[in-house]
CSV table of C-alpha atoms in Angstrom, one decimal:
chain,number,residue,atom,x,y,z
A,1,MET,CA,131.7,138.9,78.3
A,2,THR,CA,135.3,139.7,77.8
A,3,PHE,CA,136.9,143.1,78.1
A,4,SER,CA,140.3,144.1,77.0
A,5,ALA,CA,142.3,145.9,79.6
A,6,PRO,CA,141.6,149.6,79.4
A,7,ALA,CA,144.4,151.8,78.1
A,8,PRO,CA,146.1,153.7,81.0
A,9,GLN,CA,144.2,156.9,81.7
A,10,SER,CA,146.2,160.0,81.2
A,11,HIS,CA,145.1,163.0,83.3
A,12,ASN,CA,144.4,165.0,80.1
A,13,THR,CA,142.0,162.6,78.3
A,14,PRO,CA,138.8,162.6,80.4
A,15,SER,CA,136.9,159.4,80.9
A,16,PRO,CA,133.5,158.9,79.4
A,17,ASP,CA,130.2,159.8,81.1
A,18,ILE,CA,128.2,157.3,83.0
A,19,LEU,CA,124.6,157.1,81.7
A,20,VAL,CA,121.9,155.4,83.8
A,21,HIS,CA,118.7,154.8,82.0
A,22,ALA,CA,115.3,153.6,83.5
A,23,ALA,CA,117.1,151.9,86.4
A,24,ARG,CA,114.9,150.1,88.9
A,25,LEU,CA,115.9,148.5,92.2
A,26,SER,CA,114.0,147.1,95.1
A,27,TYR,CA,115.4,146.0,98.3
A,28,GLY,CA,113.5,143.9,100.8
A,29,GLY,CA,110.2,144.7,99.2
A,30,ASP,CA,110.8,148.4,99.1
A,31,LEU,CA,111.1,150.1,95.7
A,32,LEU,CA,114.3,152.2,96.2
A,33,PHE,CA,114.1,153.8,92.8
A,34,ASP,CA,112.1,153.3,89.6
A,35,HIS,CA,112.7,154.7,86.1
A,36,LEU,CA,115.8,156.5,87.4
A,37,ASP,CA,117.7,158.4,84.8
A,38,ALA,CA,121.0,160.1,85.5
A,39,ARG,CA,124.0,161.3,83.6
A,40,PHE,CA,127.3,161.6,85.5
A,41,PRO,CA,129.7,163.7,83.6
A,42,GLY,CA,132.9,162.2,82.3
A,43,GLY,CA,136.2,163.1,83.9
A,44,ARG,CA,134.4,164.8,86.8
A,45,CYS,CA,133.7,163.9,90.3
A,46,THR,CA,130.0,163.6,91.2
A,47,CYS,CA,129.0,163.4,94.9
A,48,LEU,CA,125.8,161.8,96.0
A,49,LEU,CA,124.3,162.8,99.3
A,50,GLY,CA,121.1,161.7,100.9
A,51,PRO,CA,119.5,160.3,104.0
A,52,SER,CA,120.5,156.8,105.2
A,53,GLY,CA,118.6,154.1,103.4
A,54,VAL,CA,117.6,156.3,100.4
A,55,GLY,CA,119.5,154.0,98.0
A,56,LYS,CA,122.8,155.8,97.4
A,57,SER,CA,124.9,152.8,97.9
A,58,SER,CA,122.4,150.6,96.0
A,59,LEU,CA,122.7,153.0,93.0
A,60,LEU,CA,126.4,152.7,93.2
A,61,ARG,CA,126.3,148.9,93.3
A,62,LEU,CA,123.9,148.9,90.4
A,63,ILE,CA,126.4,151.1,88.4
A,64,ALA,CA,129.2,148.8,89.4
A,65,GLY,CA,127.3,145.8,88.1
A,66,LEU,CA,126.9,144.3,91.5
A,67,ALA,CA,123.1,144.6,91.3
A,68,PRO,CA,120.9,144.2,88.1
A,69,PRO,CA,119.4,147.5,86.7
A,70,GLY,CA,116.0,145.9,86.5
A,71,ALA,CA,113.9,145.1,83.4
A,72,GLY,CA,114.5,147.7,80.7
A,73,GLY,CA,117.1,149.4,82.8
A,74,GLU,CA,120.6,150.1,81.6
A,75,VAL,CA,123.9,151.5,82.7
A,76,ILE,CA,126.2,152.4,79.9
A,77,GLY,CA,129.3,154.5,79.3
A,78,GLY,CA,129.1,157.7,77.3
A,79,ASP,CA,131.3,156.0,74.7
A,80,GLY,CA,128.6,153.3,74.2
A,81,ALA,CA,130.5,150.5,75.9
A,82,PRO,CA,129.3,148.9,79.1
A,83,VAL,CA,130.5,150.3,82.5
A,84,THR,CA,130.7,146.9,84.1
A,85,GLY,CA,134.3,145.6,83.9
A,86,ARG,CA,135.8,149.1,83.7
A,87,VAL,CA,135.1,150.1,87.3
A,88,ALA,CA,137.5,150.6,90.2
A,89,TRP,CA,135.5,150.0,93.4
A,90,MET,CA,136.3,151.5,96.8
A,91,GLY,CA,133.8,150.2,99.3
A,92,GLN,CA,132.4,151.3,102.6
A,93,THR,CA,133.7,148.5,104.9
A,94,GLU,CA,137.2,147.4,105.8
A,95,PRO,CA,138.8,147.7,102.5
A,96,LEU,CA,141.9,145.5,102.8
A,97,MET,CA,142.3,141.7,103.0
A,98,PRO,CA,144.2,141.1,106.3
A,99,TRP,CA,146.2,138.1,105.1
A,100,LEU,CA,147.8,140.1,102.3
A,101,SER,CA,150.6,142.6,102.5
A,102,ALA,CA,150.0,146.2,101.4
A,103,ARG,CA,151.6,145.3,98.1
A,104,GLY,CA,149.5,142.1,97.8
A,105,ASN,CA,146.4,144.2,98.4
A,106,VAL,CA,147.3,146.8,95.8
A,107,ALA,CA,148.1,144.1,93.2
A,108,ILE,CA,145.1,141.8,93.9
A,109,GLY,CA,143.4,142.6,90.6
A,110,PRO,CA,145.6,140.6,88.3
A,111,ARG,CA,145.5,137.6,90.6
A,112,LEU,CA,141.7,137.6,90.8
A,113,ARG,CA,141.5,137.9,87.0
A,114,GLY,CA,144.1,135.1,86.6
A,115,GLU,CA,146.5,137.3,84.7
A,116,GLY,CA,150.2,136.6,84.9
A,117,GLY,CA,153.1,139.0,85.3
A,118,TYR,CA,153.2,139.2,89.1
A,119,ASP,CA,156.7,140.7,89.2
A,120,ALA,CA,155.7,143.6,87.0
A,121,ALA,CA,152.5,144.0,89.0
A,122,SER,CA,154.4,144.1,92.3
A,123,ARG,CA,156.8,146.7,91.0
A,124,ARG,CA,153.8,148.8,89.8
A,125,ALA,CA,152.1,148.3,93.2
A,126,ASP,CA,155.3,149.5,95.0
A,127,ALA,CA,155.5,152.6,92.8
A,128,LEU,CA,151.8,153.4,93.6
A,129,LEU,CA,152.4,152.9,97.3
A,130,THR,CA,155.2,155.3,97.1
A,131,ARG,CA,152.9,157.7,95.3
A,132,VAL,CA,150.4,157.6,98.2
A,133,GLY,CA,153.2,158.1,100.7
A,134,LEU,CA,153.6,154.5,101.9
A,135,ALA,CA,157.1,153.8,100.7
A,136,GLY,CA,158.8,151.2,103.0
A,137,ARG,CA,155.5,149.8,104.1
A,138,GLU,CA,155.0,147.4,101.1
A,139,ARG,CA,155.4,144.2,103.1
A,140,ASP,CA,153.3,145.3,106.1
A,141,ARG,CA,150.0,143.6,106.8
A,142,PRO,CA,146.9,145.8,107.2
A,143,ALA,CA,146.7,145.1,111.0
A,144,THR,CA,150.0,147.0,111.4
A,145,LEU,CA,148.8,150.1,109.5
A,146,SER,CA,146.6,152.9,110.8
A,147,GLY,CA,143.1,153.6,109.4
A,148,GLY,CA,144.4,156.4,107.2
A,149,MET,CA,147.2,154.2,105.9
A,150,ARG,CA,144.8,151.4,105.1
A,151,GLN,CA,142.7,153.9,103.1
A,152,ARG,CA,145.8,155.0,101.3
A,153,VAL,CA,146.5,151.4,100.3
A,154,ALA,CA,142.9,151.1,99.1
A,155,LEU,CA,143.5,154.3,97.1
A,156,ALA,CA,146.7,152.8,95.6
A,157,ARG,CA,144.7,149.7,94.7
A,158,THR,CA,142.1,151.9,93.0
A,159,LEU,CA,144.9,153.6,91.0
A,160,PHE,CA,146.5,150.3,90.2
A,161,GLU,CA,143.3,149.1,88.6
A,162,ASP,CA,143.5,152.2,86.4
A,163,ARG,CA,139.9,152.2,85.3
A,164,PRO,CA,138.0,155.1,83.7
A,165,PHE,CA,135.2,154.8,86.3
A,166,VAL,CA,135.9,155.1,90.0
A,167,LEU,CA,133.0,154.3,92.4
A,168,MET,CA,133.5,155.2,96.1
A,169,ASP,CA,131.1,154.4,98.9
A,170,GLU,CA,131.9,156.5,101.9
A,171,PRO,CA,135.5,155.6,101.8
A,172,PHE,CA,136.6,158.1,104.4
A,173,SER,CA,133.8,157.9,106.9
A,174,ALA,CA,135.7,155.9,109.5
A,175,LEU,CA,138.6,158.3,109.6
A,176,ASP,CA,139.3,161.1,112.0
A,177,ALA,CA,138.8,164.6,110.7
A,178,ILE,CA,142.4,165.5,110.0
A,179,THR,CA,143.3,162.2,108.3
A,180,ARG,CA,140.0,162.5,106.3
A,181,PHE,CA,141.0,166.0,105.2
A,182,ALA,CA,144.4,164.8,104.0
A,183,LEU,CA,143.0,161.8,102.2
A,184,GLN,CA,140.3,163.8,100.4
A,185,GLU,CA,143.0,166.0,99.0
A,186,GLU,CA,145.1,163.0,97.9
A,187,ALA,CA,142.1,161.2,96.3
A,188,ALA,CA,141.1,164.4,94.4
A,189,ARG,CA,144.6,164.8,93.1
A,190,HIS,CA,145.2,161.2,92.1
A,191,LEU,CA,141.8,160.6,90.6
A,192,ALA,CA,141.6,163.7,88.5
A,193,GLY,CA,140.5,163.0,85.0
A,194,ARG,CA,138.5,160.0,85.8
A,195,THR,CA,134.7,159.7,86.1
A,196,VAL,CA,134.3,159.5,89.9
A,197,LEU,CA,131.1,158.8,91.8
A,198,LEU,CA,131.4,159.4,95.5
A,199,VAL,CA,128.7,158.5,98.0
A,200,THR,CA,129.1,160.4,101.2
A,201,HIS,CA,127.2,161.5,104.4
A,202,ASP,CA,129.3,164.6,104.8
A,203,PRO,CA,128.0,167.7,102.9
A,204,LEU,CA,131.4,169.4,103.4
A,205,GLU,CA,133.2,166.4,101.8
A,206,ALA,CA,130.8,166.6,98.9
A,207,LEU,CA,131.4,170.3,98.5
A,208,ARG,CA,135.2,169.9,98.8
A,209,LEU,CA,135.5,167.0,96.2
A,210,GLY,CA,132.5,167.2,93.9
A,211,HIS,CA,132.4,169.0,90.5
A,212,VAL,CA,128.7,168.2,90.8
A,213,VAL,CA,126.7,167.4,94.0
A,214,HIS,CA,123.3,165.7,94.0
A,215,VAL,CA,121.0,165.1,96.9
A,216,MET,CA,119.1,161.9,96.5
A,217,ALA,CA,115.7,161.8,98.2
A,218,GLY,CA,112.2,160.3,98.2
A,219,ARG,CA,110.9,156.7,97.8
A,220,PRO,CA,111.2,155.8,95.0
A,221,ALA,CA,114.2,158.1,95.1
A,222,ILE,CA,115.1,160.7,92.5
A,223,LEU,CA,118.3,162.8,92.1
A,224,GLY,CA,117.9,166.4,93.1
A,225,ALA,CA,119.0,169.3,90.8
A,226,PRO,CA,122.8,169.4,90.5
A,227,ILE,CA,124.7,171.8,92.7
A,228,THR,CA,128.0,173.0,91.1
A,229,PRO,CA,130.2,174.6,93.7
A,230,PRO,CA,132.6,177.2,92.4
A,231,GLY,CA,136.2,176.4,91.6
A,232,ASP,CA,138.1,173.2,91.2
A,233,PRO,CA,138.3,170.4,93.7
A,234,PRO,CA,139.9,169.8,96.2
A,235,ARG,CA,138.5,173.2,97.3
A,236,ASP,CA,139.6,175.3,100.2
A,237,LEU,CA,137.2,175.0,103.0
A,238,LYS,CA,137.9,178.6,104.1
A,239,ASP,CA,135.9,179.8,101.1
A,240,ALA,CA,132.8,181.5,102.4
A,241,ARG,CA,130.7,180.5,99.4
A,242,LEU,CA,131.3,176.8,100.3
A,243,LEU,CA,129.9,177.4,103.8
A,244,ALA,CA,126.9,179.1,102.4
A,245,LEU,CA,126.4,176.1,100.0
A,246,GLN,CA,126.8,173.8,103.0
A,247,GLY,CA,123.9,175.5,104.7
A,248,GLU,CA,121.8,175.0,101.6
A,249,LEU,CA,122.8,171.4,101.3
A,250,LEU,CA,122.0,170.7,105.0
A,251,ASP,CA,118.6,172.3,104.4
A,252,ARG,CA,117.9,170.0,101.4
A,253,LEU,CA,119.1,167.0,103.4
A,254,ALA,CA,116.8,167.8,106.3
A,255,HIS,CA,113.9,168.1,103.9
A,256,ALA,CA,114.8,164.8,102.3
A,257,ALA,CA,115.1,163.1,105.6
A,258,ALA,CA,111.7,164.5,106.7
A,259,ALA,CA,110.1,163.3,103.5
A,260,ALA,CA,111.5,159.8,103.9
B,1,MET,CA,154.2,132.2,135.4
B,2,THR,CA,151.3,130.2,133.9
B,3,ALA,CA,153.5,127.1,133.6
B,4,LEU,CA,154.6,127.5,137.2
B,5,ARG,CA,151.0,127.8,138.5
B,6,ALA,CA,150.1,124.6,136.5
B,7,LEU,CA,153.0,122.8,138.0
B,8,VAL,CA,152.1,123.9,141.5
B,9,THR,CA,148.5,122.7,141.0
B,10,LEU,CA,149.7,119.4,139.6
B,11,ALA,CA,152.1,118.8,142.5
B,12,GLY,CA,149.3,119.7,144.9
B,13,LEU,CA,147.0,117.1,143.3
B,14,ILE,CA,149.7,114.4,143.4
B,15,VAL,CA,150.5,115.1,147.0
B,16,SER,CA,146.8,114.9,148.1
B,17,TRP,CA,146.4,111.7,146.0
B,18,GLN,CA,149.4,110.2,147.8
B,19,ALA,CA,148.1,111.4,151.2
B,20,LEU,CA,144.6,110.0,150.4
B,21,VAL,CA,146.0,106.5,149.6
B,22,MET,CA,148.3,106.5,152.6
B,23,ALA,CA,145.6,107.7,155.0
B,24,THR,CA,142.8,105.4,153.9
B,25,GLY,CA,144.9,102.4,153.0
B,26,LEU,CA,143.0,101.8,149.8
B,27,PRO,CA,144.2,98.6,148.0
B,28,PRO,CA,146.3,99.3,144.9
B,29,TYR,CA,143.7,97.4,142.7
B,30,LEU,CA,141.3,100.2,143.5
B,31,LEU,CA,143.5,103.3,143.6
B,32,PRO,CA,147.3,102.9,143.3
B,33,ALA,CA,149.5,105.6,144.9
B,34,PRO,CA,151.3,107.9,142.6
B,35,THR,CA,154.6,106.3,143.6
B,36,ARG,CA,153.3,103.0,142.4
B,37,VAL,CA,152.2,104.4,139.1
B,38,ALA,CA,155.6,106.0,138.7
B,39,ARG,CA,157.2,102.6,139.4
B,40,ALA,CA,155.0,100.9,136.8
B,41,LEU,CA,155.9,103.7,134.3
B,42,VAL,CA,159.6,103.1,134.7
B,43,ALA,CA,159.6,99.3,135.1
B,44,ARG,CA,157.3,98.7,132.1
B,45,TRP,CA,158.4,101.6,129.9
B,46,ASP,CA,159.1,99.3,127.0
B,47,ILE,CA,155.6,98.0,126.7
B,48,LEU,CA,154.0,101.3,127.4
B,49,TRP,CA,156.1,103.2,124.9
B,50,HIS,CA,155.4,100.5,122.2
B,51,HIS,CA,151.6,101.0,122.6
B,52,THR,CA,151.9,104.7,122.9
B,53,GLN,CA,153.6,104.9,119.5
B,54,ILE,CA,150.8,102.9,117.9
B,55,THR,CA,148.1,105.2,119.4
B,56,MET,CA,150.1,108.4,118.5
B,57,LEU,CA,150.3,107.2,114.9
B,58,GLU,CA,146.6,106.5,114.8
B,59,ILE,CA,145.7,109.9,116.3
B,60,ALA,CA,148.1,111.8,114.0
B,61,LEU,CA,146.9,110.1,110.9
B,62,GLY,CA,143.3,110.4,112.0
B,63,LEU,CA,143.7,114.1,112.6
B,64,VAL,CA,145.4,114.8,109.3
B,65,LEU,CA,143.0,112.8,107.3
B,66,GLY,CA,140.0,114.0,109.2
B,67,VAL,CA,141.0,117.6,108.7
B,68,LEU,CA,141.6,117.0,105.0
B,69,PHE,CA,138.3,115.2,104.6
B,70,GLY,CA,136.4,117.8,106.6
B,71,ALA,CA,137.9,120.7,104.8
B,72,SER,CA,137.2,119.1,101.4
B,73,CYS,CA,133.5,118.7,102.5
B,74,ALA,CA,133.3,122.4,103.4
B,75,LEU,CA,134.9,123.4,100.1
B,76,THR,CA,132.6,121.2,98.1
B,77,LEU,CA,129.6,122.7,100.0
B,78,ALA,CA,130.8,126.2,99.4
B,79,ALA,CA,131.6,125.7,95.7
B,80,SER,CA,128.4,124.0,94.6
B,81,ARG,CA,124.7,124.6,95.2
B,82,TYR,CA,124.0,120.9,94.3
B,83,ALA,CA,126.4,119.7,96.9
B,84,ARG,CA,124.7,121.9,99.5
B,85,ARG,CA,121.3,120.4,98.5
B,86,TRP,CA,122.4,116.7,98.3
B,87,LEU,CA,125.3,116.5,100.7
B,88,MET,CA,124.2,118.6,103.6
B,89,PRO,CA,121.3,116.3,104.8
B,90,ILE,CA,123.7,113.3,104.6
B,91,LEU,CA,126.3,115.1,106.7
B,92,ILE,CA,123.8,116.1,109.3
B,93,ALA,CA,122.3,112.5,109.4
B,94,SER,CA,125.8,111.1,109.8
B,95,GLN,CA,126.2,113.1,113.0
B,96,ALA,CA,122.9,111.9,114.4
B,97,MET,CA,124.4,108.4,114.5
B,98,PRO,CA,126.3,107.7,117.8
B,99,THR,CA,129.9,106.9,116.9
B,100,PHE,CA,130.2,104.3,119.6
B,101,ALA,CA,127.4,102.3,118.0
B,102,ILE,CA,129.1,101.9,114.7
B,103,ALA,CA,132.6,101.2,116.2
B,104,PRO,CA,132.1,97.4,116.0
B,105,LEU,CA,131.1,97.7,112.4
B,106,LEU,CA,134.3,99.7,111.6
B,107,VAL,CA,136.4,97.0,113.2
B,108,LEU,CA,134.5,94.4,111.1
B,109,TRP,CA,135.1,96.4,107.9
B,110,PHE,CA,138.6,97.9,108.5
B,111,GLY,CA,140.1,95.2,110.7
B,112,TYR,CA,141.8,95.1,114.1
B,113,GLY,CA,144.7,97.2,112.9
B,114,LEU,CA,145.3,100.9,112.4
B,115,GLY,CA,142.6,101.3,109.7
B,116,SER,CA,139.5,101.1,111.9
B,117,LYS,CA,141.0,103.5,114.5
B,118,ILE,CA,141.9,106.0,111.9
B,119,VAL,CA,138.5,105.8,110.4
B,120,MET,CA,137.0,106.2,113.8
B,121,ALA,CA,139.0,109.3,114.5
B,122,ILE,CA,138.1,110.7,111.1
B,123,ILE,CA,134.4,110.2,111.8
B,124,VAL,CA,134.7,111.8,115.2
B,125,ILE,CA,136.4,115.0,113.9
B,126,PHE,CA,135.5,115.6,110.3
B,127,PHE,CA,132.2,117.2,111.0
B,128,THR,CA,133.6,119.8,113.4
B,129,VAL,CA,136.2,120.7,110.9
B,130,ALA,CA,133.7,120.8,108.0
B,131,SER,CA,131.1,122.8,109.8
B,132,SER,CA,133.4,125.5,111.2
B,133,PHE,CA,135.2,125.9,107.9
B,134,TYR,CA,132.0,126.0,106.0
B,135,ASP,CA,130.6,128.6,108.4
B,136,GLY,CA,133.7,130.7,107.8
B,137,LEU,CA,133.4,130.3,104.0
B,138,ARG,CA,129.8,131.6,104.1
B,139,ARG,CA,130.7,134.7,106.3
B,140,THR,CA,133.2,136.4,104.0
B,141,GLU,CA,133.2,140.2,104.5
B,142,PRO,CA,130.7,141.4,101.8
B,143,GLY,CA,133.0,144.3,100.9
B,144,TRP,CA,135.8,141.9,99.7
B,145,LEU,CA,133.3,139.9,97.6
B,146,ASP,CA,132.0,143.2,96.0
B,147,LEU,CA,135.6,144.3,95.3
B,148,ALA,CA,136.5,140.9,93.7
B,149,ARG,CA,133.3,141.0,91.5
B,150,THR,CA,134.0,144.5,90.2
B,151,MET,CA,137.5,143.1,89.3
B,152,SER,CA,135.8,140.5,87.1
B,153,ALA,CA,137.0,137.6,89.2
B,154,THR,CA,135.4,134.2,88.5
B,155,PRO,CA,133.5,132.5,91.4
B,156,MET,CA,136.2,129.8,91.6
B,157,ARG,CA,139.0,132.5,91.9
B,158,ILE,CA,136.9,134.3,94.5
B,159,LEU,CA,136.6,131.1,96.4
B,160,TRP,CA,140.3,130.3,96.4
B,161,LEU,CA,141.8,133.8,96.7
B,162,VAL,CA,139.2,135.5,99.0
B,163,ARG,CA,136.8,133.2,100.7
B,164,VAL,CA,139.2,130.4,101.6
B,165,PRO,CA,141.9,132.7,103.2
B,166,ALA,CA,139.2,134.7,104.9
B,167,ALA,CA,137.8,131.4,106.4
B,168,LEU,CA,141.2,130.1,107.7
B,169,PRO,CA,140.6,131.4,111.2
B,170,SER,CA,137.3,129.5,111.3
B,171,LEU,CA,139.0,126.4,110.0
B,172,ALA,CA,141.7,126.8,112.7
B,173,THR,CA,139.0,126.8,115.4
B,174,GLY,CA,137.7,123.5,113.9
B,175,VAL,CA,141.1,122.0,113.8
B,176,ARG,CA,141.8,122.9,117.4
B,177,VAL,CA,138.6,121.1,118.5
B,178,ALA,CA,139.6,118.2,116.3
B,179,ALA,CA,142.9,117.9,118.0
B,180,VAL,CA,141.1,117.5,121.3
B,181,TYR,CA,138.7,114.8,119.9
B,182,ALA,CA,141.0,112.8,117.7
B,183,PRO,CA,142.4,110.9,120.7
B,184,VAL,CA,138.9,110.1,121.8
B,185,GLY,CA,138.1,108.5,118.4
B,186,ALA,CA,141.3,106.4,118.4
B,187,ILE,CA,140.8,105.2,121.9
B,188,ILE,CA,137.2,104.2,121.3
B,189,GLY,CA,138.4,102.2,118.3
B,190,GLU,CA,141.0,100.5,120.4
B,191,TRP,CA,138.5,99.6,123.1
B,192,VAL,CA,136.1,98.0,120.6
B,193,GLY,CA,138.7,95.8,119.0
B,194,ALA,CA,142.4,96.0,118.8
B,195,SER,CA,145.6,94.1,119.6
B,196,ARG,CA,147.8,97.1,120.2
B,197,GLY,CA,147.6,100.7,121.4
B,198,LEU,CA,147.1,102.5,124.7
B,199,GLY,CA,143.3,101.8,124.7
B,200,TYR,CA,144.0,98.1,124.3
B,201,LEU,CA,146.6,98.2,127.0
B,202,MET,CA,144.2,100.0,129.4
B,203,LEU,CA,141.5,97.4,128.9
B,204,GLN,CA,144.0,94.6,129.4
B,205,SER,CA,145.4,96.2,132.6
B,206,ASN,CA,141.9,96.7,133.9
B,207,ALA,CA,141.0,93.1,133.4
B,208,ARG,CA,144.1,92.0,135.2
B,209,MET,CA,143.7,94.4,138.0
B,210,GLN,CA,146.9,96.1,137.1
B,211,ILE,CA,145.5,99.5,137.9
B,212,ASP,CA,148.9,101.1,138.3
B,213,MET,CA,149.6,100.2,134.6
B,214,LEU,CA,146.2,101.6,133.6
B,215,PHE,CA,147.1,104.9,135.3
B,216,ALA,CA,150.5,104.9,133.6
B,217,ALA,CA,148.9,104.4,130.2
B,218,LEU,CA,146.3,107.1,131.0
B,219,LEU,CA,149.1,109.5,132.0
B,220,LEU,CA,150.9,108.9,128.7
B,221,LEU,CA,147.7,109.4,126.7
B,222,ALA,CA,146.9,112.7,128.5
B,223,THR,CA,150.4,114.0,128.1
B,224,PHE,CA,150.4,113.2,124.4
B,225,SER,CA,146.9,114.7,123.9
B,226,MET,CA,148.0,118.0,125.6
B,227,ALA,CA,151.2,118.1,123.6
B,228,LEU,CA,149.3,117.5,120.4
B,229,TYR,CA,146.9,120.4,121.2
B,230,ALA,CA,149.8,122.7,122.1
B,231,LEU,CA,151.6,121.8,118.9
B,232,VAL,CA,148.5,122.2,116.7
B,233,ASP,CA,147.7,125.5,118.4
B,234,ALA,CA,151.2,126.9,118.0
B,235,LEU,CA,151.3,125.8,114.3
B,236,LEU,CA,148.0,127.4,113.6
B,237,ARG,CA,149.0,130.7,115.2
B,238,ARG,CA,152.1,130.7,113.1
B,239,LEU,CA,150.3,129.9,109.9
B,240,ILE,CA,147.5,132.5,110.4
B,241,ALA,CA,149.6,135.1,112.1
B,242,TRP,CA,147.5,137.9,110.5
B,243,ALA,CA,144.3,136.8,112.2
B,244,PRO,CA,143.2,139.0,115.1
B,245,GLU,CA,143.9,137.2,118.5
B,246,ARG,CA,140.5,136.1,119.8
B,247,LEU,CA,141.7,134.4,123.0
B,248,SER,CA,142.5,136.6,125.9
B,249,ASP,CA,145.8,136.2,127.6
B,250,ASP,CA,144.1,134.6,130.6
B,251,ASP,CA,143.5,131.4,128.6
C-alpha cells in the first residue's frame, strides 16, 4: 500500500466523510460492536460520548487502521479512497516523546516515514509551534513544558501532518479546566475544515466542539441518534441552550451506563 | 557533604583497623596494618601499576564489548519473532551455567592473555544488559506506537526511532549493573589462569604471604571499580538527560 502525500488542506475545501460499514470488533472475548454502520460528516467535528469501556476508543482505533474492522467490515473515505494513511492521530496518553525537542516531536512524521527534507520540515514545525503560541520553545524538551504546552505541541504535530482526517482520543482530559478551555478553542480553530472525530468523557466539551454529538451505548454498542447543538464551534458556554442539551446528554449517558 | 561523610567513614574504618592490629598484635601475614599496606603501595608501585593497567584494559574492553553484544542480542530479539523463539532458550540456558565452572575452558580456548579475561567479563555482563534493554524495548508507551503506525512507519523505523530511544533508560540500568560486574569477570579470569593482572598479583601475593601487597592490589581494584562506576553513571546521565531521574538524592 502506498499513498501519495495528501494535498494541503485549505480551510475552505472540506475533507471527505468517514464511512464505517459493518464493523465488528471484540476485545478480550467481549463483542464491543457488531455490524456497526456510521457516517461521520466531512469537514465537521463529530464527538463520541459514552460510558467507559463501551468501545469509543476501539472504534477510533479501528478507523485509524490500528485495529482490523473484522470480516466484511470496512472503513472508507467519502471520496472512495481508504482512510488509513490519511489520518492524524492524537492519543489519550502522554503524547510526546521525551527525548525529542518540541520541534523534533512536531516533525517526527517525515522521519518515521523515511522522507528527506529535514530542514524544510524543521522550518514548518517552527512555524506551526509559533501558530499554537509556543514561539521560542522549539528546542525545549517535553519535560520542561507544562501539560497544556505539551498538548499544544501535539496539536502542532497534528497540524504538521496535515491530513484530511483527525482522530482524537480524549486529548484534553488530563488538563486543568482553564487550560482545557483554551485548548478546545485553539483546536476548534486550527482543525476547522477537517473531518474530526473526538472521543471525550466530558459532555460540555462535546457540546462546545462538536457539529454532531453521538452517545455510544450498549453491548454490542450502537451509535445513538445525532445531537446537533445550535451554532458553530467553538461555542460559547454561556449559551443557555447548551446547558439544556448538557442535561439531556447526561441523561442519555446515565441510561447508557445503567444499561452497560 | 556526601563526599565528606564518606571520607569520615573511611577514616574511621582505617583508624579502627590500625587500632585493632596494634591492640591484638596480629602478625602481618594474617592482617597487615594500614600503614604497612600504604608502605607496600608506595614501595612496589611500579609492579602494582603495571598489573593494574592490564586489569583496567581487560575490564574496559570487556565492558564495552559485553554491552555491545548484550544490546545486539536485545535488538535481535526485539526485531524478529524467530530470534525470540530460537535465541531466547539458549540465552536463558547460558545463564544457568555457573561462569566459574567454564572459566578454565575459556583459558584453554582463548589463552592466558587478555582474550580469556575479556570473554569472561562479556559472559558475566552481557545477559544483564540484554535482558534490561529487551525489557525496555518491549515496554514502549503504547500511545507512541499507535502514533507511529498512523504515520505509516515501518516496523524497522518504529524500532529505531521510537522503541530504541524509549528503551535507553532501561539499557542504562543494565550498563550500570554491568559496570559493577565487569571487574568480577576479569578477576575470575585472572585467578583461573593468567600471568599478568591484579587478580594474578593477588594470588601470587597470597601464596607468598605478602598480605600487605594483596591488600594494596585490592585497594587499587576497588578504587578503579568505583571510579569506573562513577564514570559510567555520569556518562549515562549526560547521554540520557531527558530521562526522569529515578534515583532519589539520598543515593
